[in-house]
Coordinates of C-alpha atoms in Angstrom, one line a residue:
X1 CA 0.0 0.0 0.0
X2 CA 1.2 3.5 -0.8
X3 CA 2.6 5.3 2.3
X4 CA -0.2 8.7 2.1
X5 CA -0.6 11.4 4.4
X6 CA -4.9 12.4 4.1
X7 CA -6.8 15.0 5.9
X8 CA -10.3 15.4 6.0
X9 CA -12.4 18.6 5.3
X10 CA -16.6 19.5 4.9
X11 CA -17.4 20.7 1.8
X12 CA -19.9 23.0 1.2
X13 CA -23.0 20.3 0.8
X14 CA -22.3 19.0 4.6
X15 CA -20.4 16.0 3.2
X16 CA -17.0 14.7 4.4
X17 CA -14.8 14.1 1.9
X18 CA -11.2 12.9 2.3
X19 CA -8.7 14.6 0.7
X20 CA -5.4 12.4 -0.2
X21 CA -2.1 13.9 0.0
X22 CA 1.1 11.9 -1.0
X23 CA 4.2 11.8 1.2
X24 CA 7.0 13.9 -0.4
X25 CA 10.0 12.3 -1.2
X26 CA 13.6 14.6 -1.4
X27 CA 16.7 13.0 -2.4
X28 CA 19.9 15.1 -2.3
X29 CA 23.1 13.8 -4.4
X30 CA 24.9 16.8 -4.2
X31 CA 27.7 16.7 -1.7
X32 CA 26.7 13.4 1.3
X33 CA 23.9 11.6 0.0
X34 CA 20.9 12.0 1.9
X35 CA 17.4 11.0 1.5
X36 CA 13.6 12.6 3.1
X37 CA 10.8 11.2 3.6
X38 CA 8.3 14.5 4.4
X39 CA 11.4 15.8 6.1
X40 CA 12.6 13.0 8.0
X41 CA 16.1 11.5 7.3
X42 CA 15.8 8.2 6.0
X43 CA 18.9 5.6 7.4
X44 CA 19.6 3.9 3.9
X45 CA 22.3 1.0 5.2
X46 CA 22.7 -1.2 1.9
X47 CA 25.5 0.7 -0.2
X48 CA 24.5 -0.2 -3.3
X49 CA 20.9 0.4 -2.7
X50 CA 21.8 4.5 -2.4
X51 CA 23.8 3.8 -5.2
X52 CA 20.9 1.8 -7.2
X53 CA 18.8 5.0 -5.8
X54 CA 21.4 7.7 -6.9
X55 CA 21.8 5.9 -10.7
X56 CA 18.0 5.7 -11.0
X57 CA 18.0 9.4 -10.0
X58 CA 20.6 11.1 -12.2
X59 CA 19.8 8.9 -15.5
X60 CA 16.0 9.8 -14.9
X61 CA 15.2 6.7 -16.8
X62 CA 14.1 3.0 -16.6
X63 CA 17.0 0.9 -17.2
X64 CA 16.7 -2.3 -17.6
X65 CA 17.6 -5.2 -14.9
X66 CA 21.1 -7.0 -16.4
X67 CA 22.0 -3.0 -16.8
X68 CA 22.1 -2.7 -13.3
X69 CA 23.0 -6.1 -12.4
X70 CA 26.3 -5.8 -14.1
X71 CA 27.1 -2.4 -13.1
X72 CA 26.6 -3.0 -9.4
X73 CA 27.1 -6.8 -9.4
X74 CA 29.9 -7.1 -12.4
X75 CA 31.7 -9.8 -10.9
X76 CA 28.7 -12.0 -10.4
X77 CA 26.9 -14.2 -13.4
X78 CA 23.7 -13.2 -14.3
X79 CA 21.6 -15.2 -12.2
X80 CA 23.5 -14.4 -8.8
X81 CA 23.6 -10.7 -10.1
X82 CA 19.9 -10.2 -10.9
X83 CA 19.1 -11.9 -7.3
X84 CA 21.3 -9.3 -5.7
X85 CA 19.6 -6.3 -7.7
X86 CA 16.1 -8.0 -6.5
X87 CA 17.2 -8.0 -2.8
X88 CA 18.6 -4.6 -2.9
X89 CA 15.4 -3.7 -4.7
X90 CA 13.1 -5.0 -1.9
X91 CA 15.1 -3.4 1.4
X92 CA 15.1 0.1 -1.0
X93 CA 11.6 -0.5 -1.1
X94 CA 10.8 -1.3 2.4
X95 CA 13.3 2.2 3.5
X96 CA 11.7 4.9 0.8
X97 CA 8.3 2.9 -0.1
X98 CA 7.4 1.2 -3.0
X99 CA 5.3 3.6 -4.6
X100 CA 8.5 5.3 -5.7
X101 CA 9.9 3.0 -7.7
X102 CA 8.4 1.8 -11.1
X103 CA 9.1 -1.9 -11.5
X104 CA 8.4 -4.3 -14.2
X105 CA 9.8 -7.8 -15.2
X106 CA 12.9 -6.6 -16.9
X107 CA 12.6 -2.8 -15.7
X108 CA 13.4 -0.5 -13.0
X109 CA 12.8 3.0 -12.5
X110 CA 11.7 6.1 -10.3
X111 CA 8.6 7.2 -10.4
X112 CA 8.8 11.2 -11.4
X113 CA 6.3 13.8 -10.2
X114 CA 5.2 16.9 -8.1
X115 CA 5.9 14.9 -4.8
X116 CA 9.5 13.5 -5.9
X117 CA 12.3 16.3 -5.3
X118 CA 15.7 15.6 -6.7
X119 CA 18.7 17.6 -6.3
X120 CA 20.2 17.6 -9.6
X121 CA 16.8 16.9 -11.5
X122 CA 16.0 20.2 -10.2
X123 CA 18.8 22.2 -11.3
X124 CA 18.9 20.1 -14.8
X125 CA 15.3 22.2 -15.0
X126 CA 16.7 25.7 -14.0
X127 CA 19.3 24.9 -16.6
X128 CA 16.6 24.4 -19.1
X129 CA 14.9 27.8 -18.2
X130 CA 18.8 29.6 -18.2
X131 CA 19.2 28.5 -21.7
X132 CA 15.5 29.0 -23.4
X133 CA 16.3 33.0 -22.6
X134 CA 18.5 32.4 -25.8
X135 CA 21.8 34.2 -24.9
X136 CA 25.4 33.7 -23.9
X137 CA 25.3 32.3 -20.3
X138 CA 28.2 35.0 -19.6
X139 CA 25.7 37.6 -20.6
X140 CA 23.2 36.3 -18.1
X141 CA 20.1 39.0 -18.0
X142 CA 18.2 40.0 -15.2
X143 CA 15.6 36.8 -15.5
X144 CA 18.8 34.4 -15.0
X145 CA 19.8 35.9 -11.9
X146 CA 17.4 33.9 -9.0
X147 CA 18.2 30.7 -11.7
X148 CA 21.6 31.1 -11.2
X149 CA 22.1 31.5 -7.9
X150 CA 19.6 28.5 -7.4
X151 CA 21.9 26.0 -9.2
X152 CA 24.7 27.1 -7.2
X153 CA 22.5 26.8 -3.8
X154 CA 21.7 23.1 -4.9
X155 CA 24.9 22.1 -6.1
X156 CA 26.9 21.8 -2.7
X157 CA 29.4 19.6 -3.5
X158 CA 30.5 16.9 -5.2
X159 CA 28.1 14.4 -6.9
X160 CA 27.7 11.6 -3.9
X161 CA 30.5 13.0 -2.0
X162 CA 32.9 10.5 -0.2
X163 CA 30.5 7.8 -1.4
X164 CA 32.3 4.5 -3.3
X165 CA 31.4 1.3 -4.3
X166 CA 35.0 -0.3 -4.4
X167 CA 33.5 -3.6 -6.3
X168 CA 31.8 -2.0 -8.9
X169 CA 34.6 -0.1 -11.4
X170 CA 31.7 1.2 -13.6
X171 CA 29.5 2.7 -10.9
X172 CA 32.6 4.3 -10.0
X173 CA 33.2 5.4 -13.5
X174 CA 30.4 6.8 -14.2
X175 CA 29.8 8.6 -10.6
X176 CA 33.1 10.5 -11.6
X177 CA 32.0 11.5 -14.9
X178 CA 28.8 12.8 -13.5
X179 CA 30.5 14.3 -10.8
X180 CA 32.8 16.2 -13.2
X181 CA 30.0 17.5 -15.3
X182 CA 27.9 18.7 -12.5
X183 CA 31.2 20.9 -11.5
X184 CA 31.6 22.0 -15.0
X185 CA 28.0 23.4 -14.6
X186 CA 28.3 24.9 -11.0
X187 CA 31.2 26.5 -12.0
X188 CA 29.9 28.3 -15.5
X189 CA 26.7 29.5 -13.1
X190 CA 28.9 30.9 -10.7
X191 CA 31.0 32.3 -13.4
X192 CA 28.3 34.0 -14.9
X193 CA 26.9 35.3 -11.3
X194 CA 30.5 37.0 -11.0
X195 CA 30.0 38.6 -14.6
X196 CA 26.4 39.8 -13.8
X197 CA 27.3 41.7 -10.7
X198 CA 30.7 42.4 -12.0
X199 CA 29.2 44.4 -15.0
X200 CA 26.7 45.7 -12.8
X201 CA 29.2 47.5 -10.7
X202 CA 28.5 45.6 -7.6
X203 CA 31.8 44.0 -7.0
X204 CA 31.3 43.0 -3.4
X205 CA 27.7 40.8 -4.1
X206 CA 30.6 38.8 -6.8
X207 CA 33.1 38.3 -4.0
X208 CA 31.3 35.1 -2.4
X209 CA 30.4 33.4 -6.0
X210 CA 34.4 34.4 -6.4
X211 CA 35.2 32.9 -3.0
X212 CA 33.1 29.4 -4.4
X213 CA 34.7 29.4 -7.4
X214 CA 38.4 29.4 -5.7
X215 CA 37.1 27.0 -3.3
X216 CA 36.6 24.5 -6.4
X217 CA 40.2 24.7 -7.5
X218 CA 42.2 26.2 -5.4
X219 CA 45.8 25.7 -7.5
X220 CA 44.3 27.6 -10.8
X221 CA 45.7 31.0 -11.4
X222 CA 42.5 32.3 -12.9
X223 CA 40.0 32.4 -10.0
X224 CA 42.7 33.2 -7.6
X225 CA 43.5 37.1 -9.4
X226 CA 39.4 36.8 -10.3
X227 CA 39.2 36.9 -6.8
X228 CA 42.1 39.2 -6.0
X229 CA 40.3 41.9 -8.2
X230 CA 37.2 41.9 -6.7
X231 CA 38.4 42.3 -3.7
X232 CA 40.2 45.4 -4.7
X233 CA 37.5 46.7 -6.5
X234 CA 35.3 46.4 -3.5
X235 CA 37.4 48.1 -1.4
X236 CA 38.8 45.5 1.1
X237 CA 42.6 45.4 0.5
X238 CA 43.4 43.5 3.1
X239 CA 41.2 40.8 1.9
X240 CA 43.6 41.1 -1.5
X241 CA 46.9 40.9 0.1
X242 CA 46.0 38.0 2.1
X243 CA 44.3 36.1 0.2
X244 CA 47.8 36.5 -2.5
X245 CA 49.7 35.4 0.4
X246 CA 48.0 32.3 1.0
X247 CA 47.5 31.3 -2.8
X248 CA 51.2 32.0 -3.2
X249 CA 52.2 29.8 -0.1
X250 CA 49.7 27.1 -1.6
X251 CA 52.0 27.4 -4.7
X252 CA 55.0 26.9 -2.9
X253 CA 54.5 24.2 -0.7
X254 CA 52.9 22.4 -3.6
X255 CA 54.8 22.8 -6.7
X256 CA 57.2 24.8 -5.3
X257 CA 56.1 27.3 -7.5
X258 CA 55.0 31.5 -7.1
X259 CA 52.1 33.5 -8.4
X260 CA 52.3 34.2 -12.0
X261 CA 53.8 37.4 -12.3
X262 CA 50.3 38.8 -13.8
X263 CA 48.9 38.2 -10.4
X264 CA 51.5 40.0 -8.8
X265 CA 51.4 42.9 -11.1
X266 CA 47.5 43.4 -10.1
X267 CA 48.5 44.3 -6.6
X268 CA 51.2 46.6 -7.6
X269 CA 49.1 48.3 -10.2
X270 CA 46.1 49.0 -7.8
X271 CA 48.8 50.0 -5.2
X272 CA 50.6 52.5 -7.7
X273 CA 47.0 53.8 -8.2
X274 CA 46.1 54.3 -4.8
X275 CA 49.4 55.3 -3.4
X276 CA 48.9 58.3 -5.8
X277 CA 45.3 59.2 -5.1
X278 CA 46.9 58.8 -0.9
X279 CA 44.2 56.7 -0.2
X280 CA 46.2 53.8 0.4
X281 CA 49.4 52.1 1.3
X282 CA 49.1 48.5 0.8
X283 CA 51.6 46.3 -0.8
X284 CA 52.4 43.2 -2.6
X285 CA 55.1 41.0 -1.0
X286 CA 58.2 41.4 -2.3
X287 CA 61.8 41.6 -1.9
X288 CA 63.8 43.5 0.4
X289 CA 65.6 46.1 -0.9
X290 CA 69.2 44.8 -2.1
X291 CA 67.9 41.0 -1.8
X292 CA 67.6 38.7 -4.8
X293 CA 64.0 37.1 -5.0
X294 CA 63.5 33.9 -3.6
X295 CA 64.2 31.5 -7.3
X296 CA 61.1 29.4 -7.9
X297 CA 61.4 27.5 -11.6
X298 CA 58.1 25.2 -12.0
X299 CA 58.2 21.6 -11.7
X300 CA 57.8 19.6 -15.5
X301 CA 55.5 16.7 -14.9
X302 CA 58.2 14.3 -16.6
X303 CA 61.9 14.1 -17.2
X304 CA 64.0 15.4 -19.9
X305 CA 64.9 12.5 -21.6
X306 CA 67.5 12.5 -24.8
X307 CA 68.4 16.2 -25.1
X308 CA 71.6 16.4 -23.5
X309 CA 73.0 17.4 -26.5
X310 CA 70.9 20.9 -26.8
X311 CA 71.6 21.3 -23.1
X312 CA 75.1 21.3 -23.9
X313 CA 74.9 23.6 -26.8
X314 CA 72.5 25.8 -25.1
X315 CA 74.6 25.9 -22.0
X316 CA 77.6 26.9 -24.3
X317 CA 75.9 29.7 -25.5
X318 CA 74.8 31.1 -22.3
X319 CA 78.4 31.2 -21.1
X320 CA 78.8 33.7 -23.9
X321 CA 79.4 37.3 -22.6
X322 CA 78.0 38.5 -25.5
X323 CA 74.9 36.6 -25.5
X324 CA 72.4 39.0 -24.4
X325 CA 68.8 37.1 -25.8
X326 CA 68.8 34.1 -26.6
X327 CA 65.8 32.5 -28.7
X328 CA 64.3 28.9 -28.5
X329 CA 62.4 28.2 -32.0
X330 CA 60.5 25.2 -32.9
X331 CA 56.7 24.3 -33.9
X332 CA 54.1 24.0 -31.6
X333 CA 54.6 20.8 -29.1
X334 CA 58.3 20.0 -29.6
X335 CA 59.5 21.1 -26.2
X336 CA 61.0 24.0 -26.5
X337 CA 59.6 25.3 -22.9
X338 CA 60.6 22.2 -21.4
X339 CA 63.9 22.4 -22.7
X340 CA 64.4 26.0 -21.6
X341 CA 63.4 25.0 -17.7
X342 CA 65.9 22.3 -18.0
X343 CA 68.7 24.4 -18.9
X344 CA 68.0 27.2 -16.5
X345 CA 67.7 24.7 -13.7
X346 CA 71.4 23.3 -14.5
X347 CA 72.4 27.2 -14.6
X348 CA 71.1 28.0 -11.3
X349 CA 72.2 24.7 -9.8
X350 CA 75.6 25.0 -11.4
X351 CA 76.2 28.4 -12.4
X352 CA 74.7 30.0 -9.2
X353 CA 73.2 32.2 -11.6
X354 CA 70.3 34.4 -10.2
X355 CA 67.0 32.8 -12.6
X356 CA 63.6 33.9 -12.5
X357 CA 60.7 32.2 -14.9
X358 CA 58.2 35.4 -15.8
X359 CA 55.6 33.7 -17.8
X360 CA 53.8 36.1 -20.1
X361 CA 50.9 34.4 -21.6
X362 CA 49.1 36.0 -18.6
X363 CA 49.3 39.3 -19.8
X364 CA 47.0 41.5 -22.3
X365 CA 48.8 44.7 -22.5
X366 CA 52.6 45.6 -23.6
X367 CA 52.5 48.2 -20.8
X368 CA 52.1 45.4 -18.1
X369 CA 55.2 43.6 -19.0
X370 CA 57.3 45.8 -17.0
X371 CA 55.4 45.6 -14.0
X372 CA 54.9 41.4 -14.5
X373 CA 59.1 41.3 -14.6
X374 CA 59.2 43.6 -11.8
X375 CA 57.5 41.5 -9.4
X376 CA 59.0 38.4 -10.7
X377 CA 63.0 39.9 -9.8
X378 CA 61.8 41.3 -6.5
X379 CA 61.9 44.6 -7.3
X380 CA 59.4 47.0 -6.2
X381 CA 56.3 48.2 -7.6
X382 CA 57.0 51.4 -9.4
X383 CA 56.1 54.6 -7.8
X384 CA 56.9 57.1 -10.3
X385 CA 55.8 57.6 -13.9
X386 CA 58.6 55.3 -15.4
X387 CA 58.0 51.8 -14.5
X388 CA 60.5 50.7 -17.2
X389 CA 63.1 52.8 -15.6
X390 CA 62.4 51.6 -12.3
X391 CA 62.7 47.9 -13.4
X392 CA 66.1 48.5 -15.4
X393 CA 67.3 50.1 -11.8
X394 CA 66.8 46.9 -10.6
X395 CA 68.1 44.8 -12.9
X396 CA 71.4 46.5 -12.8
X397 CA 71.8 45.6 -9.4
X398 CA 72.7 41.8 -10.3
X399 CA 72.9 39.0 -13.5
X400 CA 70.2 37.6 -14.0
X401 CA 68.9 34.5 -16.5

């Protein structure tokens, strides 16, 4: 018997009539699982039942039994498997009710409908809605807003967070590859949030969208100065400053790695432009005065194998006095940058030679560059009208590679 809820009322005639109302179901996939029954936490103890209940949810679809039998049973033959998926079936039954699951002889599904509330089936819809307006999701309009910020409300975290089923590969397969497309769309919506209120010149409602972005993936360069910006523009400084710090010591104590110089080159510029209105006096870490920068090179993911004879040559050259630029050319792919790290790592390790990595792909504008090798030598951020003049001041001070 379907699990109801019914209340009785008198209707106008003087006759009692009952009036049936269904039990409502909430499943919730994103982040812990965790399933409602009219808002009471249901204890689900079979694994692969939540998972049988989380598959069931996501695809939205009957599947047939052997599908499920071999992804949660794979190991198992057929008949062993589809007993299993028929025992799981019955305590999943007996936990949520069976009126929520659509069974036939070689089917299983969950039953959709006003009473049924599923995390990502929900935001699946508000997706829907986002992208009938017909425009650029980065040009979100006004009607997008409440949409967007409801995706990101339901998407907490990842897809079945912490939740494995170690004897089932494709389960686990395919609870990844859901999980990583459920990110992808939490982070366009909060992406677009941050370029609604950003063009909207509200900054500080785009800081905690910013903040969840960040929070996603901590190690990428983006987000971090996306962040790093808005708090400047918002007028919290401090915020800026130490959240560089912190990405910069994440850097370090995991790739052994710094900021790109870009990053670093935001804080200077909004210092130079606040140091001359005198309405401020924060500033980017750097250098002491007189002190070479600490020498960070990044880490290649694999060795340098069979090129010790363009290390040579390119070490020759760099012993050169005369050598002032020297060039790496080569198509697309070939390992030019790999080879370049290599050599300045022997240089440094050999040489003693003061070397500093300034990538510039970074950087949109020629007049940045000085400021980007600035902050990647140590030297600091220019206060007068010459930042190239400033930088060469520095640069005399030692050799550098």
């Amino acid at each position: 018997m379907a699990r109801e809820r019914s209340v009785s009322c008198c209707q106008e005639d003087g006759q009692w009539r009952k009036i049936v109302v269904m039990a409502q179901l909430s499943i919730t996939l994103s982040g812990a699982p965790r399933v409602e029954r009219d808002g009471i936490l249901l204890d689900i103890t079979i694994r692969k039942a939540v998972a049988l209940l989380a598959y069931l949810a996501v695809t939205g679809a009957p599947q047939t039994r052997d599908t499920l039998a071999a992804l949660l049973w794979p190991e198992a033959d057929q008949e062993r498997a589809r007993g299993a998926l028929r025992y799981t079936l019955a305590q999943l039954k007996s936990t949520i009710g069976g009126e929520w699951l659509y069974t036939t002889r070689d089917q299983i599904g969950l039953r959709a409908g006003p009473q049924l509330v599923v995390d990502v089936t929900e935001v699946a819809r508000l997706q829907a809605q986002v992208a009938a307006h017909g425009h650029p999701l980065q040009q979100a309009c006004a009607a997008c807003l409440p949409l967007l910020q409801s995706i990101v409300a339901l998407l907490r975290g990842p897809l079945l967070h912490g939740f494995t089923v170690p004897d089932s590969p494709a389960f686990d397969d395919w609870l990844f590859f859901e999980s990583e497309r459920l990110q992808r769309v939490q982070v366009d919506a909060l992406a677009a949030l941050i370029a609604v209120y950003s063009a909207a010149g509200n900054p500080a409602a785009a800081v905690p969208y910013a903040q969840r972005l960040v929070a996603l993936d901590p190690l990428q360069e983006k987000v971090n100065e996306q962040l790093i910006r808005l708090y400047l523009e918002s007028d919290q400084p401090g915020a800026a400053l130490r959240h560089y710090e912190a990405f910069a010591r994440l850097l370090h104590d995991e790739f052994d790695a710094a900021p790109d110089p870009a990053t670093t080159a935001l804080l200077a510029r909004y210092t130079t432009a606040k140091d001359e209105g005198a309405q401020s006096h924060v500033r980017p870490p750097a250098a002491a005065a007189g002190q070479a920068p600490r020498q960070v090179l990044p880490i290649p993911r694999t060795p340098l194998v069979g090129r010790g004879h363009e290390l040579a040559a390119l070490d020759s050259i760099l012993d050169d006095p005369t050598c002032r630029l020297l060039t790496l050319l080569g198509p697309g792919g070939c390992g030019k940058t790999r080879l370049a790290l290599a050599a300045a790592q022997a240089r440094r390790e050999h040489a003693a030679q003061h070397v500093v990595f300034v990538p510039l792909a970074g950087l949109t504008e020629p007049r940045a560059l000085a400021a980007a090798l600035a902050a990647a030598v140590g030297c600091p951020p220019p206060s007068g009208s010459d930042p190239r003049q400033t930088l060469l001041d520095c640069l005399s001070e030692r050799p550098y590679l």
